Each structure stands twice: as C-alpha cells, then as structure tokens.
Amino acid sequence: MLLWKKGGGNVSGEDKRYNSWNKHLKEHFGEKVFKVSLDGGFTCPNRDGTVATGGCTFCSESGSGDFAQSRLDPLPIQLGKGIKQMHKKWPRVQKYIAYFQNFTNTHAPVEVLRRRFEQVLYHEGIVGIMIATRPDCLPLETVEYLAELNQRYYMWVELGLQTIYDQTSQHINRGHDYDCYLEGVAKLRKHHIPVCTHLINGLPGETTDMMLTSVRRVVQDSDIQGLKLHLLYLMEGTKMVEDYESGLLTLMEQEEYIQVICDQLEYIPKHIIIHRLTGDAPRERLIGPQWSLNKWEILNAIDDELVRRNSYQGISAP
C-alpha cells in the first residue's frame, strides 16, 4: 500500500500523489521499462459486422493505435522498429513490454492469437505483454489461452469500456453494454489475470457528475488492478465529427479536465495502478482540443492541483 506525505509526493520515491504505471514498473522490474506499441493485424466486432459496422465514433482508421507500428511490417520487424524509436528517448532501457494496442486484439481464433503474440515474446529484452481488447471478445477458449500466457509472462489485459452509461455507449457505437464489461472482468479475474480498464472523459452528452460516477462504479463493481483515464480528442475522419459540427459535442477545456481527473483520482483506491491520465493524437489530424498536445504540461498541472488540494489518490475512496 502506498503512503503519502502530508504535504508532498508519496514516500516510495516518485514525486506523484497517485500510484503511477511508471513507478509500478520500476518497483516490479527494478528499472525503467517501456511499452512498444504493435499492430497485430486485427479488426473489431463493431467494424466487421459481428456486432455492428463503422466502429466507435471516436475511433480513427488506425483503431485508436495512431502511434503503433505499421501492420504492413511483420511483428518482429515492428517490434525492432518500435524499440529503436523508443531508444531515442530512453537509450539505456533494456526491458520492454509488447503492447498490442489498436483494434481488438482477441478478435480472432486462439490459434491466430497464439501465432501473433508469440512471434514477439521471445525477442531479447521482452519482459511482458499487454493486450488491448473488448469485453465482448473473451470467449472461454480465449480466456484460457490468456490464463496460460499469464502463467508464463508478466501480462495485462486492457479492457475498453469508455463509460458505464449504456445510452452513451449506444450513441458512440460501442456494441456492448456495462453488464458485458462486468462479465468480461469476471472471466479474466477468475484466472487472476490483471485488468486495466479504459475510460474516456468528455464523451458526447456526459456531464462532470457522469464522468465521476463512471470511475466510482467501475472501482466498486469490478475487480480491476489498473485504470487508464483518457481525454476525448477529436480527429479528422472520425464519425464523431458529426456530433461536433451539430453541437452535440463540446470539447473539454484544460482546467475543466484537470479538475475532473483530480476528482476521479480521489475516488480510486490506492492499490489501483494509474496507467494513463491523458492522451494525445497526431498533430496533423487533430481537430481539438489543441491543448491536449501539451502532454507534460497537463500532467504537471494535475500534480500541482493535487498539491494545491493537499489531496491524493484514494482520499475519498470507500
């Protein structure tokens, strides 16, 4: 359990008032580790007609993996390119997590999953795998394979939810409801597979109270180990542009977003790892909000606001 100093950062050594992903990895592996985003060549059930077509209205043509490697390259080549790219920032890092990020990375038969995932798991320096998927793409045989992987490797399943509100999910064309999410988490946790839930702040029609309630309900209703909180940003070529142009979507202001994130952190139990607190999009395709491009400014502002409040993750958790 984390312990926070009354007037400053946590006593684990990282100057954050929340249980950050970076700190968790350093504690687990004893050194800096980074993720390498890969395109596994999958699609989504709400794109290919399995449950819907067109995909989520906020999702780009790359399936929310705009910074992943090109699927035109074989996975081992993607991994090598991704490591080389990340070494420009962190040249001394020698441990990596293979991150199957875009689209739905369990939307295929188990033999396909096995062939694609295990192409990269034996690469030098790979210490784990993170698999992004949807709660409606977890049939029994897939969960059993994920349980096998979890026994062999450090692993997370990142489960897209975005909101607890079914009316919002229908509007953005998610193709599943909240009960489906709860069932998906239960399937994974039956095998002790760590789950990171993905939520988006700023979806069309959602108020601040709704965003806070999504976090409260998720941490109370489901046995999760991580949370990824994401800003809704609008990109060219997505269906959500129609909402923006018709006035159904108002993009969040920076100060509003910072306040919402800090409020949400206060309700999240201290043991839950915070994988992300914002997100960014390719500059050339971003419609807004433009302030989302200033990632470090946002993160620093969140830190400053928590200090100003003399607050921290979990202060108001049940």
CSV table of C-alpha atoms in Angstrom, one decimal:
chain,number,residue,atom,x,y,z
A,1,MET,CA,0.0,0.0,0.0
A,2,LEU,CA,1.2,3.5,-0.8
A,3,LEU,CA,1.8,6.1,1.9
A,4,TRP,CA,1.7,9.7,1.0
A,5,LYS,CA,3.5,12.5,2.8
A,6,LYS,CA,1.1,15.1,4.2
A,7,GLY,CA,2.5,17.9,2.1
A,8,GLY,CA,4.2,16.3,-0.9
A,9,GLY,CA,4.7,13.2,-3.0
A,10,ASN,CA,4.5,9.6,-2.0
A,11,VAL,CA,7.2,8.1,0.1
A,12,SER,CA,8.0,5.3,-2.4
A,13,GLY,CA,10.4,7.7,-4.1
A,14,GLU,CA,8.4,9.0,-7.1
A,15,ASP,CA,7.0,12.5,-6.6
A,16,LYS,CA,3.4,11.6,-7.5
A,17,ARG,CA,0.3,11.6,-5.4
A,18,TYR,CA,-1.1,8.7,-7.3
A,19,ASN,CA,0.0,5.1,-8.0
A,20,SER,CA,1.6,5.6,-11.4
A,21,TRP,CA,2.3,3.0,-14.0
A,22,ASN,CA,5.9,4.2,-14.3
A,23,LYS,CA,6.5,3.7,-10.6
A,24,HIS,CA,4.9,0.3,-10.6
A,25,LEU,CA,7.1,-1.0,-13.4
A,26,LYS,CA,10.3,0.3,-11.7
A,27,GLU,CA,9.3,-1.4,-8.5
A,28,HIS,CA,8.3,-4.7,-10.3
A,29,PHE,CA,11.3,-4.9,-12.6
A,30,GLY,CA,13.8,-2.8,-10.6
A,31,GLU,CA,14.5,-0.5,-13.5
A,32,LYS,CA,12.9,1.6,-16.3
A,33,VAL,CA,10.7,-0.4,-18.7
A,34,PHE,CA,8.8,0.9,-21.7
A,35,LYS,CA,5.9,-0.3,-23.9
A,36,VAL,CA,6.3,-0.9,-27.6
A,37,SER,CA,3.0,-0.4,-29.5
A,38,LEU,CA,2.3,-3.0,-32.1
A,39,ASP,CA,-0.4,-3.6,-34.8
A,40,GLY,CA,-1.3,-7.2,-34.6
A,41,GLY,CA,-3.4,-7.1,-37.8
A,42,PHE,CA,-6.8,-7.5,-36.0
A,43,THR,CA,-10.1,-5.7,-36.6
A,44,CYS,CA,-13.1,-5.1,-34.3
A,45,PRO,CA,-16.5,-6.7,-34.0
A,46,ASN,CA,-18.2,-3.4,-34.4
A,47,ARG,CA,-16.3,-2.8,-37.6
A,48,ASP,CA,-16.6,-6.1,-39.4
A,49,GLY,CA,-20.3,-6.7,-38.8
A,50,THR,CA,-20.0,-9.2,-35.9
A,51,VAL,CA,-22.0,-6.8,-33.7
A,52,ALA,CA,-22.0,-3.6,-35.8
A,53,THR,CA,-20.3,-1.7,-38.5
A,54,GLY,CA,-18.4,1.6,-38.7
A,55,GLY,CA,-16.5,1.3,-35.4
A,56,CYS,CA,-16.7,3.5,-32.4
A,57,THR,CA,-17.5,7.1,-33.5
A,58,PHE,CA,-14.3,8.5,-31.8
A,59,CYS,CA,-12.0,5.9,-33.3
A,60,SER,CA,-9.6,6.7,-36.2
A,61,GLU,CA,-8.9,4.4,-39.1
A,62,SER,CA,-6.0,3.0,-37.2
A,63,GLY,CA,-8.2,1.7,-34.4
A,64,SER,CA,-7.1,4.0,-31.6
A,65,GLY,CA,-3.5,3.0,-32.2
A,66,ASP,CA,-2.2,6.1,-34.0
A,67,PHE,CA,1.3,5.7,-32.7
A,68,ALA,CA,1.6,1.9,-33.2
A,69,GLN,CA,3.9,0.5,-35.9
A,70,SER,CA,2.6,-0.3,-39.4
A,71,ARG,CA,0.8,-3.5,-39.9
A,72,LEU,CA,2.5,-3.8,-43.2
A,73,ASP,CA,5.6,-5.0,-41.4
A,74,PRO,CA,5.9,-8.4,-39.8
A,75,LEU,CA,5.5,-8.3,-36.0
A,76,PRO,CA,9.2,-8.9,-35.2
A,77,ILE,CA,10.1,-6.0,-37.5
A,78,GLN,CA,7.5,-3.8,-35.9
A,79,LEU,CA,9.0,-4.6,-32.5
A,80,GLY,CA,12.5,-3.8,-33.6
A,81,LYS,CA,11.5,-0.5,-35.1
A,82,GLY,CA,9.5,0.4,-32.0
A,83,ILE,CA,12.4,-0.3,-29.7
A,84,LYS,CA,14.7,1.7,-31.8
A,85,GLN,CA,12.3,4.6,-31.8
A,86,MET,CA,11.8,4.5,-28.1
A,87,HIS,CA,15.5,4.3,-27.5
A,88,LYS,CA,15.7,7.9,-28.9
A,89,LYS,CA,14.0,8.9,-25.6
A,90,TRP,CA,15.5,6.3,-23.3
A,91,PRO,CA,18.7,4.9,-24.8
A,92,ARG,CA,19.6,2.9,-21.7
A,93,VAL,CA,16.4,1.0,-21.3
A,94,GLN,CA,16.9,-2.8,-21.9
A,95,LYS,CA,13.5,-4.2,-20.9
A,96,TYR,CA,10.3,-3.8,-22.9
A,97,ILE,CA,6.6,-4.7,-22.9
A,98,ALA,CA,5.0,-5.8,-26.2
A,99,TYR,CA,1.8,-3.7,-26.4
A,100,PHE,CA,-0.9,-5.0,-28.8
A,101,GLN,CA,-2.7,-1.7,-28.9
A,102,ASN,CA,-5.0,-0.9,-31.8
A,103,PHE,CA,-8.3,-2.6,-32.7
A,104,THR,CA,-9.5,-5.7,-30.7
A,105,ASN,CA,-6.6,-8.0,-30.1
A,106,THR,CA,-8.6,-11.0,-29.1
A,107,HIS,CA,-11.0,-10.9,-32.0
A,108,ALA,CA,-9.7,-14.0,-33.7
A,109,PRO,CA,-9.4,-17.7,-33.2
A,110,VAL,CA,-7.0,-18.8,-30.4
A,111,GLU,CA,-4.5,-20.3,-32.9
A,112,VAL,CA,-4.2,-16.9,-34.6
A,113,LEU,CA,-3.7,-15.2,-31.3
A,114,ARG,CA,-1.0,-17.7,-30.3
A,115,ARG,CA,0.8,-17.3,-33.6
A,116,ARG,CA,0.8,-13.5,-33.5
A,117,PHE,CA,1.5,-12.9,-29.8
A,118,GLU,CA,4.3,-15.4,-29.5
A,119,GLN,CA,6.2,-14.0,-32.5
A,120,VAL,CA,7.5,-11.3,-30.2
A,121,LEU,CA,7.6,-12.8,-26.8
A,122,TYR,CA,10.9,-14.5,-27.3
A,123,HIS,CA,12.6,-11.3,-28.5
A,124,GLU,CA,15.6,-10.2,-26.4
A,125,GLY,CA,14.5,-7.8,-23.7
A,126,ILE,CA,10.8,-8.5,-23.8
A,127,VAL,CA,9.6,-9.0,-20.2
A,128,GLY,CA,5.9,-8.9,-20.7
A,129,ILE,CA,2.8,-8.4,-22.9
A,130,MET,CA,-0.2,-6.0,-22.8
A,131,ILE,CA,-3.2,-6.9,-24.8
A,132,ALA,CA,-5.9,-4.3,-25.6
A,133,THR,CA,-9.4,-5.7,-26.3
A,134,ARG,CA,-13.1,-5.5,-25.6
A,135,PRO,CA,-15.2,-7.3,-23.1
A,136,ASP,CA,-17.4,-9.0,-25.8
A,137,CYS,CA,-14.3,-10.7,-27.3
A,138,LEU,CA,-13.5,-13.0,-24.4
A,139,PRO,CA,-14.8,-16.5,-25.3
A,140,LEU,CA,-13.8,-19.3,-22.9
A,141,GLU,CA,-11.0,-20.7,-25.1
A,142,THR,CA,-9.5,-17.2,-25.5
A,143,VAL,CA,-9.6,-16.6,-21.7
A,144,GLU,CA,-8.0,-20.0,-21.1
A,145,TYR,CA,-5.1,-19.0,-23.5
A,146,LEU,CA,-4.7,-15.7,-21.8
A,147,ALA,CA,-4.5,-17.5,-18.5
A,148,GLU,CA,-1.8,-19.7,-19.9
A,149,LEU,CA,0.1,-16.6,-21.0
A,150,ASN,CA,-0.4,-15.0,-17.6
A,151,GLN,CA,1.3,-18.0,-16.0
A,152,ARG,CA,4.3,-17.6,-18.3
A,153,TYR,CA,4.8,-13.9,-18.6
A,154,TYR,CA,4.1,-10.6,-16.9
A,155,MET,CA,0.8,-9.6,-18.5
A,156,TRP,CA,-2.1,-7.2,-18.5
A,157,VAL,CA,-5.4,-7.2,-20.4
A,158,GLU,CA,-6.5,-3.7,-21.2
A,159,LEU,CA,-10.3,-3.7,-21.4
A,160,GLY,CA,-12.1,-0.9,-23.3
A,161,LEU,CA,-15.2,0.3,-21.5
A,162,GLN,CA,-15.1,4.1,-22.0
A,163,THR,CA,-18.3,4.8,-20.0
A,164,ILE,CA,-20.7,3.0,-17.7
A,165,TYR,CA,-23.7,4.6,-19.4
A,166,ASP,CA,-25.4,2.4,-21.9
A,167,GLN,CA,-27.1,5.3,-23.7
A,168,THR,CA,-23.6,6.9,-24.3
A,169,SER,CA,-22.3,3.5,-25.4
A,170,GLN,CA,-25.1,3.2,-27.9
A,171,HIS,CA,-24.5,6.7,-29.2
A,172,ILE,CA,-20.8,6.1,-29.8
A,173,ASN,CA,-21.5,2.7,-31.3
A,174,ARG,CA,-19.6,0.6,-28.8
A,175,GLY,CA,-21.7,-2.5,-29.5
A,176,HIS,CA,-21.7,-3.8,-25.9
A,177,ASP,CA,-23.2,-2.7,-22.5
A,178,TYR,CA,-21.9,-2.3,-19.0
A,179,ASP,CA,-23.1,-5.8,-17.9
A,180,CYS,CA,-21.0,-7.2,-20.7
A,181,TYR,CA,-18.0,-5.4,-19.3
A,182,LEU,CA,-18.6,-6.7,-15.8
A,183,GLU,CA,-18.9,-10.3,-17.2
A,184,GLY,CA,-15.6,-9.8,-19.1
A,185,VAL,CA,-13.7,-8.6,-16.0
A,186,ALA,CA,-15.1,-11.6,-14.0
A,187,LYS,CA,-13.9,-14.1,-16.7
A,188,LEU,CA,-10.4,-12.7,-16.6
A,189,ARG,CA,-10.2,-12.3,-12.8
A,190,LYS,CA,-11.3,-16.0,-12.4
A,191,HIS,CA,-7.8,-16.8,-13.7
A,192,HIS,CA,-6.1,-13.9,-11.8
A,193,ILE,CA,-5.3,-12.0,-15.0
A,194,PRO,CA,-4.6,-8.3,-14.2
A,195,VAL,CA,-7.1,-6.0,-15.8
A,196,CYS,CA,-6.7,-2.3,-16.8
A,197,THR,CA,-10.0,-0.6,-17.6
A,198,HIS,CA,-10.1,2.2,-20.1
A,199,LEU,CA,-12.4,5.2,-19.6
A,200,ILE,CA,-12.8,8.3,-21.7
A,201,ASN,CA,-13.7,11.8,-20.2
A,202,GLY,CA,-15.6,14.2,-22.4
A,203,LEU,CA,-17.9,11.9,-24.4
A,204,PRO,CA,-20.9,13.5,-26.0
A,205,GLY,CA,-23.7,14.4,-23.6
A,206,GLU,CA,-21.8,13.3,-20.5
A,207,THR,CA,-21.6,15.7,-17.5
A,208,THR,CA,-18.9,16.0,-14.9
A,209,ASP,CA,-21.0,14.1,-12.5
A,210,MET,CA,-21.4,11.3,-15.0
A,211,MET,CA,-17.6,11.1,-15.6
A,212,LEU,CA,-17.1,10.8,-11.8
A,213,THR,CA,-19.8,8.2,-11.5
A,214,SER,CA,-18.2,6.1,-14.2
A,215,VAL,CA,-15.0,5.9,-12.1
A,216,ARG,CA,-16.8,5.3,-8.8
A,217,ARG,CA,-18.9,2.5,-10.3
A,218,VAL,CA,-16.0,0.8,-12.1
A,219,VAL,CA,-13.8,0.6,-9.0
A,220,GLN,CA,-16.8,-0.6,-6.8
A,221,ASP,CA,-18.4,-3.0,-9.3
A,222,SER,CA,-15.3,-4.7,-10.8
A,223,ASP,CA,-12.1,-6.3,-9.5
A,224,ILE,CA,-9.6,-4.3,-11.5
A,225,GLN,CA,-5.9,-3.6,-10.9
A,226,GLY,CA,-5.4,-0.7,-13.3
A,227,LEU,CA,-7.2,2.3,-14.8
A,228,LYS,CA,-6.5,4.3,-17.9
A,229,LEU,CA,-8.2,7.7,-17.9
A,230,HIS,CA,-8.2,9.4,-21.3
A,231,LEU,CA,-9.2,12.7,-22.7
A,232,LEU,CA,-11.7,12.6,-25.6
A,233,TYR,CA,-9.9,14.3,-28.5
A,234,LEU,CA,-11.5,14.8,-31.9
A,235,MET,CA,-9.7,13.7,-35.1
A,236,GLU,CA,-10.4,14.3,-38.8
A,237,GLY,CA,-12.1,11.4,-40.5
A,238,THR,CA,-14.0,10.1,-37.4
A,239,LYS,CA,-17.8,9.8,-37.2
A,240,MET,CA,-17.7,11.9,-34.1
A,241,VAL,CA,-17.0,15.0,-36.2
A,242,GLU,CA,-20.7,14.9,-37.0
A,243,ASP,CA,-21.6,15.4,-33.3
A,244,TYR,CA,-19.1,18.3,-33.1
A,245,GLU,CA,-20.5,20.0,-36.1
A,246,SER,CA,-24.1,19.6,-35.0
A,247,GLY,CA,-23.4,20.9,-31.5
A,248,LEU,CA,-23.9,17.6,-29.7
A,249,LEU,CA,-20.2,17.6,-28.6
A,250,THR,CA,-18.4,20.3,-26.7
A,251,LEU,CA,-14.6,19.7,-26.2
A,252,MET,CA,-13.4,19.9,-22.7
A,253,GLU,CA,-11.2,22.9,-21.5
A,254,GLN,CA,-7.9,22.1,-20.0
A,255,GLU,CA,-8.7,23.4,-16.5
A,256,GLU,CA,-12.0,21.5,-16.5
A,257,TYR,CA,-10.2,18.3,-17.5
A,258,ILE,CA,-7.6,18.7,-14.7
A,259,GLN,CA,-10.3,19.2,-12.1
A,260,VAL,CA,-12.2,16.1,-13.3
A,261,ILE,CA,-9.1,14.0,-13.2
A,262,CYS,CA,-8.2,15.1,-9.7
A,263,ASP,CA,-11.7,14.4,-8.6
A,264,GLN,CA,-11.6,11.0,-10.1
A,265,LEU,CA,-8.3,10.1,-8.5
A,266,GLU,CA,-9.7,10.9,-5.1
A,267,TYR,CA,-12.2,8.1,-5.6
A,268,ILE,CA,-9.8,5.5,-6.9
A,269,PRO,CA,-8.4,3.1,-4.2
A,270,LYS,CA,-4.7,3.5,-3.7
A,271,HIS,CA,-3.8,-0.1,-4.8
A,272,ILE,CA,-5.1,0.5,-8.4
A,273,ILE,CA,-2.4,1.4,-10.8
A,274,ILE,CA,-3.0,4.5,-12.9
A,275,HIS,CA,-1.7,3.6,-16.4
A,276,ARG,CA,-2.6,6.9,-18.0
A,277,LEU,CA,-4.2,10.3,-17.2
A,278,THR,CA,-4.4,11.9,-20.6
A,279,GLY,CA,-3.9,11.1,-24.3
A,280,ASP,CA,-2.6,12.8,-27.4
A,281,ALA,CA,-3.3,12.5,-31.1
A,282,PRO,CA,-1.3,13.0,-34.3
A,283,ARG,CA,-0.9,16.8,-34.6
A,284,GLU,CA,-1.8,16.8,-38.3
A,285,ARG,CA,-5.1,15.1,-37.8
A,286,LEU,CA,-6.2,16.7,-34.5
A,287,ILE,CA,-9.3,18.9,-34.6
A,288,GLY,CA,-9.2,19.6,-30.9
A,289,PRO,CA,-8.7,20.3,-28.1
A,290,GLN,CA,-5.4,21.7,-29.2
A,291,TRP,CA,-4.2,21.9,-25.6
A,292,SER,CA,-4.2,18.1,-25.5
A,293,LEU,CA,-0.9,18.2,-27.4
A,294,ASN,CA,0.9,19.6,-24.3
A,295,LYS,CA,1.0,16.3,-22.5
A,296,TRP,CA,3.7,17.1,-19.9
A,297,GLU,CA,2.0,20.5,-19.2
A,298,ILE,CA,-1.2,18.6,-18.4
A,299,LEU,CA,0.5,16.0,-16.2
A,300,ASN,CA,2.4,18.7,-14.3
A,301,ALA,CA,-0.9,20.7,-13.8
A,302,ILE,CA,-2.5,17.5,-12.4
A,303,ASP,CA,0.4,17.1,-9.9
A,304,ASP,CA,0.2,20.8,-9.0
A,305,GLU,CA,-3.6,20.6,-8.4
A,306,LEU,CA,-3.3,17.6,-6.1
A,307,VAL,CA,-0.6,19.5,-4.1
A,308,ARG,CA,-2.9,22.6,-4.0
A,309,ARG,CA,-5.7,20.5,-2.6
A,310,ASN,CA,-3.4,18.6,-0.3
A,311,SER,CA,-5.0,15.6,-1.8
A,312,TYR,CA,-4.0,12.2,-3.3
A,313,GLN,CA,-5.4,9.0,-4.9
A,314,GLY,CA,-7.9,7.3,-2.8
A,315,ILE,CA,-8.5,10.0,-0.2
A,316,SER,CA,-12.3,9.7,-0.8
A,317,ALA,CA,-12.4,6.0,-1.7
A,318,PRO,CA,-14.8,3.8,0.2
